[in-house]
CSV table of C-alpha atoms in Angstrom, one decimal:
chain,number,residue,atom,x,y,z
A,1,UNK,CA,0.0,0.0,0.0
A,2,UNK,CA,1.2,3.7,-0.6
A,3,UNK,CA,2.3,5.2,2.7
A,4,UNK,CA,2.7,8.9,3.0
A,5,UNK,CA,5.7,9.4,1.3
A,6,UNK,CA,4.6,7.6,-2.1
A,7,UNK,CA,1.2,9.6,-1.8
A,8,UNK,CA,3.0,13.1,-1.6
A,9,UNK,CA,5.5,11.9,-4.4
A,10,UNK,CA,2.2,11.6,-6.8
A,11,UNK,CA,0.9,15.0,-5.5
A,12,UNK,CA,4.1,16.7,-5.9
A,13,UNK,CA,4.4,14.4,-9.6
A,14,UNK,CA,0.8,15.7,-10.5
A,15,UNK,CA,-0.1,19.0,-9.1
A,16,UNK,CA,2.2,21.0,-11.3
A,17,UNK,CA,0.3,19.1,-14.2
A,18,UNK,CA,-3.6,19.3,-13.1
A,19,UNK,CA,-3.2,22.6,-11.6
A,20,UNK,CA,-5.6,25.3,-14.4
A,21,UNK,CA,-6.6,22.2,-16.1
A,22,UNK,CA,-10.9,22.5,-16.8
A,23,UNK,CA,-12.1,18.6,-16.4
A,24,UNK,CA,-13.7,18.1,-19.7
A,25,UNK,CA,-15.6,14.9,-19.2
A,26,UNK,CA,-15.8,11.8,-16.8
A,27,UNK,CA,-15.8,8.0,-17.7
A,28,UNK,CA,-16.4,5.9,-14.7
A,29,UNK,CA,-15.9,2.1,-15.9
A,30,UNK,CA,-16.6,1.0,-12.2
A,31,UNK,CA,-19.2,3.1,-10.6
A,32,UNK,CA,-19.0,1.4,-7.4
A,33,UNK,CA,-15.6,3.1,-6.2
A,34,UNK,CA,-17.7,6.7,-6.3
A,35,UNK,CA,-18.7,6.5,-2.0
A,36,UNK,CA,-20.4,9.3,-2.0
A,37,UNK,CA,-22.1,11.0,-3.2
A,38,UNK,CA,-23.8,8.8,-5.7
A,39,UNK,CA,-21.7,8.0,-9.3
A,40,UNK,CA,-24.7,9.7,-11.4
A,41,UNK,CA,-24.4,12.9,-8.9
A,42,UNK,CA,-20.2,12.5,-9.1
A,43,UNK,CA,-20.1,12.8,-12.4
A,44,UNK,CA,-22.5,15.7,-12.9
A,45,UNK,CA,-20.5,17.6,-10.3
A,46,UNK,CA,-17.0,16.7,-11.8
A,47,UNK,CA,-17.5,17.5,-15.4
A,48,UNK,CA,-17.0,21.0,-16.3
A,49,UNK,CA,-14.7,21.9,-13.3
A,50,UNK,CA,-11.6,23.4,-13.0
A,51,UNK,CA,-8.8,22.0,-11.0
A,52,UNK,CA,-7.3,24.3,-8.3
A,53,UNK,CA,-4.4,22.0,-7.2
A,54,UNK,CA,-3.6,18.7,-5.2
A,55,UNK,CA,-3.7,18.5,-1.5
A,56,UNK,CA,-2.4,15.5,0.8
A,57,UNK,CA,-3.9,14.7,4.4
A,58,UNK,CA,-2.3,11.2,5.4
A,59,UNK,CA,-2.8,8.6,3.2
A,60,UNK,CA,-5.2,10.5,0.9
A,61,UNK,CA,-4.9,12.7,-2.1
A,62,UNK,CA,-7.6,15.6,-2.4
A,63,UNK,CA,-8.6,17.2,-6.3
A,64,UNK,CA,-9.7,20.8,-5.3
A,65,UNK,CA,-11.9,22.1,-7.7
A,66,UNK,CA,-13.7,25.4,-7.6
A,67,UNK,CA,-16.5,24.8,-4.5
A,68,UNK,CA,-15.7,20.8,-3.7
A,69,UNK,CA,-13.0,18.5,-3.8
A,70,UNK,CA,-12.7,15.0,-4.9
A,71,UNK,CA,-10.6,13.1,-2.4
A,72,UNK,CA,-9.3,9.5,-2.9
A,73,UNK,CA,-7.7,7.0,-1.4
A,74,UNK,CA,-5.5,4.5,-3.2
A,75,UNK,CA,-5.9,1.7,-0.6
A,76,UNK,CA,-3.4,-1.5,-1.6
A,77,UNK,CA,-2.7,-1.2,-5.8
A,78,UNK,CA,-4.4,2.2,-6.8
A,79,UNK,CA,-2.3,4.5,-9.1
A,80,UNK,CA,-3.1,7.5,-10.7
A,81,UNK,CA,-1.7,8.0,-14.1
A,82,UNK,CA,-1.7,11.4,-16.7
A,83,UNK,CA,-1.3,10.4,-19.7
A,84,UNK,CA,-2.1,11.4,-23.3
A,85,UNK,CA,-5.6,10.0,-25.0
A,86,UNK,CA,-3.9,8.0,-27.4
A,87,UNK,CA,-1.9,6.2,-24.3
A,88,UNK,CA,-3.1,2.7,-24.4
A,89,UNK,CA,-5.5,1.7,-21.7
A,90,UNK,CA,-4.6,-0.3,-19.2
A,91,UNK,CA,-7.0,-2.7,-18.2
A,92,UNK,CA,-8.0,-2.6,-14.4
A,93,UNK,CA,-8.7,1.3,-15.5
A,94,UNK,CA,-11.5,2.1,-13.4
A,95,UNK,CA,-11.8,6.4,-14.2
A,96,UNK,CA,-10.9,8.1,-16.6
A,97,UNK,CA,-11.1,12.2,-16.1
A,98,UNK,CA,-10.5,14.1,-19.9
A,99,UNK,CA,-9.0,17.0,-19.5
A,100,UNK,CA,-9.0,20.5,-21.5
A,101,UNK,CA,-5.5,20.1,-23.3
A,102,UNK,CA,-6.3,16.5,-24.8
A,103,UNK,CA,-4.8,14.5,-21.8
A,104,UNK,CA,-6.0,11.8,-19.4
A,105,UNK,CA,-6.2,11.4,-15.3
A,106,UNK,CA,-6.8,7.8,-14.9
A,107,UNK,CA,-7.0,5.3,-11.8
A,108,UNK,CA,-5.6,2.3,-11.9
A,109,UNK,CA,-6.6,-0.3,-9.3
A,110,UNK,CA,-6.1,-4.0,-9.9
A,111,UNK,CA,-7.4,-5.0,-6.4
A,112,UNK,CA,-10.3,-2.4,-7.0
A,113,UNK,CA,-10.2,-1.5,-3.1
A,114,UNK,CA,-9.6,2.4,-4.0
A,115,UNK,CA,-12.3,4.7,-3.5
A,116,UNK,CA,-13.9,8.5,-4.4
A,117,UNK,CA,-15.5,10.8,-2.7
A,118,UNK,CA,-16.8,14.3,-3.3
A,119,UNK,CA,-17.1,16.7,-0.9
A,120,UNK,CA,-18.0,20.3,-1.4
A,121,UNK,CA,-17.1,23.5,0.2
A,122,UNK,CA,-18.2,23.5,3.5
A,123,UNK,CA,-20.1,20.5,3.7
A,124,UNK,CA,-19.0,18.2,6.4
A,125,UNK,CA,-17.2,15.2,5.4
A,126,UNK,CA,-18.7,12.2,7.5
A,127,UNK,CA,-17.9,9.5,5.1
A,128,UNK,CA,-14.6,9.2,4.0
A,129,UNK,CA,-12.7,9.0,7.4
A,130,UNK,CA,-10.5,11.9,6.7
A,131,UNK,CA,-11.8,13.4,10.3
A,132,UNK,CA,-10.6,10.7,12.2
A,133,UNK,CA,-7.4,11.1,11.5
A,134,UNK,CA,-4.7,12.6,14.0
A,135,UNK,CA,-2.5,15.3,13.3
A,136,UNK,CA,0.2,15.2,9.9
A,137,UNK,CA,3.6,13.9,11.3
A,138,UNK,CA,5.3,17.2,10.1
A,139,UNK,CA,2.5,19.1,12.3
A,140,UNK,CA,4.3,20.6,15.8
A,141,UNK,CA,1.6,19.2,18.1
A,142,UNK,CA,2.8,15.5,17.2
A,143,UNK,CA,5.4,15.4,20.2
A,144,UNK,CA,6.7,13.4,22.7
A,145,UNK,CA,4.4,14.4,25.2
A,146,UNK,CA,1.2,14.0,22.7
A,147,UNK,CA,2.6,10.7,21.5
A,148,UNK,CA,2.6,9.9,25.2
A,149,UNK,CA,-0.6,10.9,26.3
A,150,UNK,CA,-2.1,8.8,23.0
A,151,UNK,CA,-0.3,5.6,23.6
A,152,UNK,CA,1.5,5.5,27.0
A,153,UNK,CA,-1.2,3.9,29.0
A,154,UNK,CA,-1.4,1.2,26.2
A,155,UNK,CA,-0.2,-2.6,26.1
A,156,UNK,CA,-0.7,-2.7,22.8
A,157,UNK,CA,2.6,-2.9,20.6
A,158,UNK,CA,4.3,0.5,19.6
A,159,UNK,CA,4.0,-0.5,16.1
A,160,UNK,CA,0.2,-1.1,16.4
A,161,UNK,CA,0.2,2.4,17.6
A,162,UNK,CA,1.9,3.9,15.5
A,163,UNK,CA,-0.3,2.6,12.5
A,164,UNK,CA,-2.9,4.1,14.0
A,165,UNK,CA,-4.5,6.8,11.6
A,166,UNK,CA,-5.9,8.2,14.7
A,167,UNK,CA,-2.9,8.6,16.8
A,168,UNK,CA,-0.4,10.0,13.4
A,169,UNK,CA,-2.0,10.0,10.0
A,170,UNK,CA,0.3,8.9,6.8
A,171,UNK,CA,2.4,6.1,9.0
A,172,UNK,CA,2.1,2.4,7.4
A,173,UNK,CA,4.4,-1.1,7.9
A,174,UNK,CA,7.3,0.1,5.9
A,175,UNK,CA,8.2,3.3,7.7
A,176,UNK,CA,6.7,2.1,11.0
A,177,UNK,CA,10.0,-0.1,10.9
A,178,UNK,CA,12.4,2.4,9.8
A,179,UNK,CA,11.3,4.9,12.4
A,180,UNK,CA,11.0,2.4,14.8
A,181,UNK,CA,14.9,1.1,13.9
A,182,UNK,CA,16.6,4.3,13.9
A,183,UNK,CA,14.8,5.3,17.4
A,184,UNK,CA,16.7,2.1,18.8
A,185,UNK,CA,12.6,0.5,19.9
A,186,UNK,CA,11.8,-2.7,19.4
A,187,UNK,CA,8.5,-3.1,17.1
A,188,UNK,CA,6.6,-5.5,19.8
A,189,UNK,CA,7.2,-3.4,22.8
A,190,UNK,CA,3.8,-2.6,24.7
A,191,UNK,CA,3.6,1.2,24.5
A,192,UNK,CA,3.1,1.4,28.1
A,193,UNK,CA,6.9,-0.2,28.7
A,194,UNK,CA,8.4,3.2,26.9
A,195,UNK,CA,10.3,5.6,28.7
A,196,UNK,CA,10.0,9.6,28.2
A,197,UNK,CA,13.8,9.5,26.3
A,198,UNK,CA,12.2,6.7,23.7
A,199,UNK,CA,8.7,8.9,22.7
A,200,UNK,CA,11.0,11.8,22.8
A,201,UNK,CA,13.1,9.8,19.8
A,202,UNK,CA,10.0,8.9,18.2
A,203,UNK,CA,8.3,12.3,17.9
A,204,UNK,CA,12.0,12.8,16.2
A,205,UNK,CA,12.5,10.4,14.3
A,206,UNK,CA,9.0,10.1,13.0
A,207,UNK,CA,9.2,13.5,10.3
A,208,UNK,CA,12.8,13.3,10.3
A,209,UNK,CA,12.3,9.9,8.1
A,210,UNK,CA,9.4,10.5,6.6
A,211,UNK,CA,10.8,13.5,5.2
A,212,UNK,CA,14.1,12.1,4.0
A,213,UNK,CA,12.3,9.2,2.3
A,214,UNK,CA,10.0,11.8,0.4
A,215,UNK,CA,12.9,13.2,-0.5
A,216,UNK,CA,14.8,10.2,-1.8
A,217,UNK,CA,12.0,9.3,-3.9
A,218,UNK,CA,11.8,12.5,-5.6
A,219,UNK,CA,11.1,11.7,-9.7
A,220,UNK,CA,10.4,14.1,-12.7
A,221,UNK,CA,6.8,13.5,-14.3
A,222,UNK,CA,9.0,11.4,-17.6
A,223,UNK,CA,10.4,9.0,-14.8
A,224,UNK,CA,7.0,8.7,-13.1
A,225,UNK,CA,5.0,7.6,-16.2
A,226,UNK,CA,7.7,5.5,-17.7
A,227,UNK,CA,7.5,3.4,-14.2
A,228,UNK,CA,3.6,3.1,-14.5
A,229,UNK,CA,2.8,5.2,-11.7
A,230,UNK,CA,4.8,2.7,-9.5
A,231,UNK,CA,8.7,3.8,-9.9
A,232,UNK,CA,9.6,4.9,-6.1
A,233,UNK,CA,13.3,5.6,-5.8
A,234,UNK,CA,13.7,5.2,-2.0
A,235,UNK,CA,13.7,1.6,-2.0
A,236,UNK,CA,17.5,1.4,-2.0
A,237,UNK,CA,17.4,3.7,1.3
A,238,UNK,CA,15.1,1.5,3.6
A,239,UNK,CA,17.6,0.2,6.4
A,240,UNK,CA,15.4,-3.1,7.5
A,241,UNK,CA,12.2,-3.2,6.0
A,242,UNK,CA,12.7,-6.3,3.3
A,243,UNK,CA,16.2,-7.1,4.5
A,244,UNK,CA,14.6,-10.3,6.6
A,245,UNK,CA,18.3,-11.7,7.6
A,246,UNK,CA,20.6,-9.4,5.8
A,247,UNK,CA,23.3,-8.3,8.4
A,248,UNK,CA,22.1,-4.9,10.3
A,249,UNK,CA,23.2,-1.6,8.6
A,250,UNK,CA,24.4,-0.5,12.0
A,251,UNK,CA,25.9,-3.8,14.0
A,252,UNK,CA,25.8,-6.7,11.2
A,253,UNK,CA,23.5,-8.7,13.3
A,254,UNK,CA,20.9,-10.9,10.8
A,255,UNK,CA,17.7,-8.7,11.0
A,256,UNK,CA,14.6,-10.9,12.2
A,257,UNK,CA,11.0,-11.2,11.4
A,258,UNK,CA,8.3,-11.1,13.7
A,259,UNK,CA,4.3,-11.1,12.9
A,260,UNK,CA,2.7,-7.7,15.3
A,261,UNK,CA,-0.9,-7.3,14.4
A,262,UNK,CA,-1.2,-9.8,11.2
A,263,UNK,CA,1.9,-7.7,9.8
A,264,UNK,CA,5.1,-8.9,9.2
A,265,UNK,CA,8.0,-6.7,11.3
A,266,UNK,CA,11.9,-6.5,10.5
A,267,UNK,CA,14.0,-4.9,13.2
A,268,UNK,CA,17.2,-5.9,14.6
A,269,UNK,CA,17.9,-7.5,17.7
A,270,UNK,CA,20.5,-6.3,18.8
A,271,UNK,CA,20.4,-2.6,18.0
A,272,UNK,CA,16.6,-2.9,19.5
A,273,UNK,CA,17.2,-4.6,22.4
A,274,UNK,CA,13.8,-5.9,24.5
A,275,UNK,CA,13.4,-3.5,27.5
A,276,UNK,CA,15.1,-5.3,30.5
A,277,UNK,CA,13.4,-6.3,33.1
């Protein structure tokens, strides 16, 4: 699944693109992605509009048009893709926005779990879950003594906290373990067990790698399209996550696997020692 960093590598792709672009028409070859309003009333609303730029709250993407905003969520496979009209069609193609200078927004979504909504000016968004989440991991009040408050009365594993949309919007399994190795904190640890020094790493660590991971993926709009919407350059950079017994970046100890919440979980044993006892 994208995790923030991929999501604002499309926006920053894309925006530039979309941004004074008039949506000319809308083909919708799955109308059960559209959750609200209804497709019919989606489509009305979209076509005609003009696009203001891209927003990103989390893991979600926000169109804003003049009055509303489409927002969407790409959920495990969706891509978003601009292309010209003559670009072949991929199938699995489930929208297809036309745009005023002859090219294409489409969404891409083999495992079809994606989904639209349409939200205008003002309205209050009750459906798309974009109010539950907790504050943007760059945002000041994420700190140690917020991440405390949230989670230190827990048993529940750091890691299940921290993929918590409630608790920090935009974290998921791949940068859950990369925070969690370079802050020294063992992925199964109950959250209660954590001293004041480890949520004070956290709340450091957790924009400080986000942010250099946005960065490292950094593509022009050429390399974007030529990877099919998929070509992520930071791969190279993740210390542990995929390196299940590769020696540690750090001490050369085999990294290990462990399963926390029906997700598998690389850290290193010895660099993220258990808390003694």
């Amino acid at each position: 699944m994208p995790e923030l960093p991929e999501v604002e590598t499309i926006r920053r792709v894309l925006e530039p693109q979309l941004a004074g672009r008039t949506i000319t028409g809308l083909r919708l070859n799955r109308p059960d992605i559209i959750s609200h309003p209804s497709a019919e009333a989606f489509q009305s609303s979209v076509a005609g509009a003009r696009i203001k730029g891209m927003d990103r709250r989390g893991k979600f993407l926000f169109i804003r048009l003049e009055g509303k905003s489409i927002l969407l969520h790409l959920r495990m496979t969706g891509r978003l893709l601009l292309v010209p009209s003559a670009f072949p069609e991929e199938k699995h193609t489930h929208i297809v926005f036309g745009l005023d200078n002859g090219a294409e927004l489409r969404f891409v979504d083999p495992r079809r779990f994606g989904r639209f909504w349409l939200v205008r000016d003002g309205e209050e968004d009750t459906e798309s879950g974009v109010h539950k989440l907790g504050p943007e991991p760059f945002d000041p009040a994420l700190s140690a003594a917020y991440l405390q408050a949230s989670c230190g009365q827990r048993k529940k594993a750091v890691k299940e906290c921290l993929l918590d949309q409630s608790i920090v919007a935009g974290i998921g399994n791949i940068y859950a373990d990369e925070i969690l190795f370079v802050s020294k904190i063992r992925p199964e640890r109950p959250a209660n067990s954590l001293s004041k020094a480890e949520w004070k790493r956290l709340a450091e660590n957790i924009p400080e790698r986000l942010r250099y991971f946005i960065e490292k993926n950094a593509v022009t709009p050429e390399e974007y399209l030529a990877g099919n919407g998929t070509e992520y350059r930071n791969t190279p950079f993740l210390q542990v996550y995929g390196h299940e017994g590769e020696p540690c970046p750090v001490c050369g100890a085999p990294l290990c696997r462990t399963v926390i919440a029906g997700r598998g979980s690389i850290f290193c044993p010895r660099c993220q020692k258990e808390k003694r006892r």
